[in-house]
Coordinates of C-alpha atoms in Angstrom, one line a residue:
X11 CA 96.7 101.8 119.4
X12 CA 95.0 99.2 121.4
X13 CA 95.7 95.5 121.1
X14 CA 93.5 93.6 118.8
X15 CA 91.2 91.3 120.8
X16 CA 90.7 87.9 119.3
X17 CA 88.4 84.9 120.2
X18 CA 90.1 81.5 118.8
X19 CA 88.0 78.7 117.6
X20 CA 89.7 75.1 117.8
X21 CA 88.8 71.4 117.6
X22 CA 92.5 69.7 118.1
X23 CA 95.9 70.1 119.6
X24 CA 96.0 73.9 119.3
X25 CA 99.4 74.4 117.9
X26 CA 98.1 77.5 116.0
X27 CA 96.9 78.8 119.1
X28 CA 100.1 78.1 120.6
X29 CA 101.9 79.7 117.7
X30 CA 99.9 83.0 118.4
X31 CA 100.5 82.8 122.2
X32 CA 104.1 82.4 121.4
X33 CA 104.3 85.4 119.0
X34 CA 102.6 87.6 121.5
X35 CA 105.0 87.0 124.2
X36 CA 108.0 86.6 122.2
X37 CA 107.4 89.0 119.2
X38 CA 105.3 91.6 120.6
X39 CA 102.4 90.5 118.3
X40 CA 99.7 93.3 119.4
X41 CA 97.0 90.8 120.0
X42 CA 95.1 89.8 123.3
X43 CA 93.6 86.4 123.1
X44 CA 90.5 86.9 125.2
X45 CA 88.5 83.8 124.5
X46 CA 89.2 80.1 123.3
X47 CA 86.1 77.8 122.3
X48 CA 86.8 74.3 121.4
X49 CA 84.3 71.9 119.6
X50 CA 85.6 69.1 121.6
X51 CA 85.9 68.6 125.4
X52 CA 88.6 66.6 125.0
X53 CA 90.8 68.9 122.7
X54 CA 94.5 69.8 124.0
X55 CA 94.2 73.1 123.0
X56 CA 92.1 73.9 125.9
X57 CA 95.2 73.0 128.1
X58 CA 97.2 75.4 126.0
X59 CA 94.7 78.4 126.5
X60 CA 94.2 77.9 130.4
X61 CA 98.1 77.4 130.7
X62 CA 98.5 80.9 129.3
X63 CA 95.5 82.1 131.4
X64 CA 92.9 82.4 128.8
X65 CA 89.5 81.7 129.4
X66 CA 88.3 78.6 127.5
X67 CA 84.9 77.1 127.0
X68 CA 84.7 73.5 125.7
X69 CA 81.6 72.4 123.7
X70 CA 80.3 68.6 122.7
X71 CA 78.4 67.1 120.0
X72 CA 75.2 67.3 121.6
X73 CA 75.3 71.2 121.4
X74 CA 76.0 71.1 117.8
X75 CA 73.0 69.1 117.3
X76 CA 71.7 72.6 116.4
X77 CA 74.5 74.4 114.4
X78 CA 72.9 77.9 114.6
X79 CA 72.0 77.6 118.1
X80 CA 75.5 76.4 119.0
X81 CA 77.1 79.3 117.0
X82 CA 74.5 81.8 118.8
X83 CA 76.3 80.2 122.2
X84 CA 79.5 80.9 121.0
X85 CA 78.8 84.5 119.6
X86 CA 77.5 85.4 123.1
X87 CA 80.8 83.9 124.4
X88 CA 83.0 85.8 122.1
X89 CA 81.3 89.0 122.5
X90 CA 81.1 88.7 126.4
X91 CA 85.0 88.4 126.0
X92 CA 85.0 91.4 123.8
X93 CA 86.4 89.8 120.8
X94 CA 86.8 92.0 117.5
X95 CA 87.9 89.0 115.3
X96 CA 87.3 85.4 115.3
X97 CA 90.2 83.0 114.4
X98 CA 89.6 79.7 113.3
X99 CA 92.5 77.5 114.2
X100 CA 91.7 74.0 113.3
X101 CA 87.9 74.2 113.9
X102 CA 86.1 71.4 112.2
X103 CA 82.9 72.9 112.2
X104 CA 81.3 74.8 109.5
X105 CA 80.2 78.1 110.4
X106 CA 76.4 79.2 110.0
X107 CA 75.3 82.7 109.1
X108 CA 74.7 83.1 112.8
X109 CA 78.6 83.6 113.6
X110 CA 79.3 85.1 110.2
X111 CA 76.9 87.9 110.3
X112 CA 77.7 88.7 114.0
X113 CA 81.4 89.2 112.7
X114 CA 81.2 90.3 108.9
X115 CA 84.5 90.0 107.5
X116 CA 86.0 89.4 110.8
X117 CA 86.5 85.6 110.9
X118 CA 89.8 84.5 109.6
X119 CA 90.5 80.5 108.7
X120 CA 93.4 78.8 107.9
X121 CA 93.6 76.2 105.3
X122 CA 96.6 74.0 104.7
X123 CA 96.8 74.5 100.8
X124 CA 97.1 77.1 98.0
X125 CA 93.4 77.9 97.6
X126 CA 91.7 77.4 95.4
X127 CA 93.4 74.3 94.7
X128 CA 92.7 71.1 97.5
X129 CA 89.9 72.5 99.3
X130 CA 88.3 70.5 101.9
X131 CA 89.4 68.5 105.0
X132 CA 92.1 66.3 103.5
X133 CA 93.8 69.1 101.5
X134 CA 97.5 68.0 102.7
X135 CA 96.9 64.4 101.5
X136 CA 95.1 65.3 98.4
X137 CA 98.1 67.6 97.3
X138 CA 100.3 64.9 98.0
X139 CA 98.5 62.2 96.2
X140 CA 98.2 64.7 93.0
X141 CA 101.8 64.8 92.8
X142 CA 102.2 68.5 92.9
X143 CA 105.7 70.2 93.5
X144 CA 104.3 73.1 95.4
X145 CA 101.6 73.6 97.9
X146 CA 101.2 75.7 100.9
X147 CA 99.0 77.6 103.0
X148 CA 96.1 80.3 103.0
X149 CA 94.7 82.4 105.5
X150 CA 91.3 83.7 104.1
X151 CA 88.1 85.3 105.7
X152 CA 85.5 82.8 106.2
X153 CA 82.1 83.0 104.3
X154 CA 79.0 80.8 103.5
X155 CA 81.0 78.9 100.6
X156 CA 83.5 76.3 102.3
X157 CA 86.9 77.5 101.6
X158 CA 86.1 80.0 99.2
X159 CA 86.3 83.4 101.2
X160 CA 88.5 86.3 100.2
X161 CA 92.1 85.4 100.4
X162 CA 94.1 87.3 102.8
X163 CA 97.9 85.9 102.5
X164 CA 99.3 82.4 101.2
X165 CA 102.7 81.0 101.8
X166 CA 104.2 78.3 99.5
X167 CA 105.7 74.9 100.6
X168 CA 107.6 72.8 98.5
X169 CA 107.2 69.2 98.2
X170 CA 110.4 67.6 98.0
X171 CA 111.7 64.5 96.2
X172 CA 111.4 61.6 98.5
X173 CA 108.9 63.4 101.2
X174 CA 106.7 61.2 103.1
X175 CA 103.1 62.6 103.7
X176 CA 104.2 63.2 107.4
X177 CA 107.4 65.3 106.1
X178 CA 105.0 67.3 104.2
X179 CA 102.6 67.7 106.8
X180 CA 105.2 68.8 109.2
X181 CA 106.4 71.8 107.0
X182 CA 102.9 72.7 106.1
X183 CA 102.4 73.2 109.8
X184 CA 105.6 74.9 110.3
X185 CA 104.4 77.6 107.7
X186 CA 101.3 77.8 109.2
X187 CA 102.9 78.7 112.7
X188 CA 104.6 81.6 110.7
X189 CA 101.9 82.9 108.3
X190 CA 99.0 83.2 110.9
X191 CA 100.7 85.5 113.4
X192 CA 101.9 87.8 110.3
X193 CA 98.5 88.1 109.4
X194 CA 97.0 88.9 112.8
X195 CA 99.8 91.5 112.7
X196 CA 98.6 93.3 109.8
X197 CA 95.0 93.3 110.9
X198 CA 95.9 94.5 114.3
X199 CA 97.7 97.4 112.5
X200 CA 94.6 97.8 110.3
X201 CA 96.2 97.2 107.4
X202 CA 93.8 94.5 106.0
X203 CA 90.9 95.7 104.1
X204 CA 88.1 94.0 101.9
X205 CA 87.5 96.1 99.0
X206 CA 84.1 96.3 97.1
X207 CA 85.6 93.9 94.6
X208 CA 85.4 91.2 97.6
X209 CA 89.2 91.1 97.3
X210 CA 91.5 91.6 100.3
X211 CA 93.8 94.4 99.7
X212 CA 97.0 95.1 102.0
X213 CA 97.6 98.6 103.0
X214 CA 101.1 100.0 103.1

């Protein structure tokens, strides 16, 4: 079976991109990262991509003045690179139907909470402030409803007595770096299916 070809979208430091790159190198993850697109020209994730020999495209605020035109440009980049799936890894732009229609049920997103709890951009802090004892990480398919697409996998993270917010953030990110490669392996093996019920089923 050929490796799964993915394009990665990011906006920041790219630690989840690095986790995927490391899993390919160290654990035989059957994935080829064929393209990285950053919504910010100063994102360190671009340097991670280039260090790994992955073509990277850096966009800027001006490009996103027209969100659909921006997504059309990104779709062209992804298709030209041969991407089969799109992997959002700390990408801070909401996708338009242009992207979602181009890759139906093939856009994965990572959220730092156990959806449907604590949606939005401040999920870790929101969970911490709420005083929950368990939060976690969710990988789901992106759709037009923010943080509401079909859930692929989740990993729980305990909120420990005496945790500072930074402690919880660090353990959330550790969980992300484990879960995302695991999900990509399932996808690459053809084991992830979205049923007619719009729920994700993991095939044995």
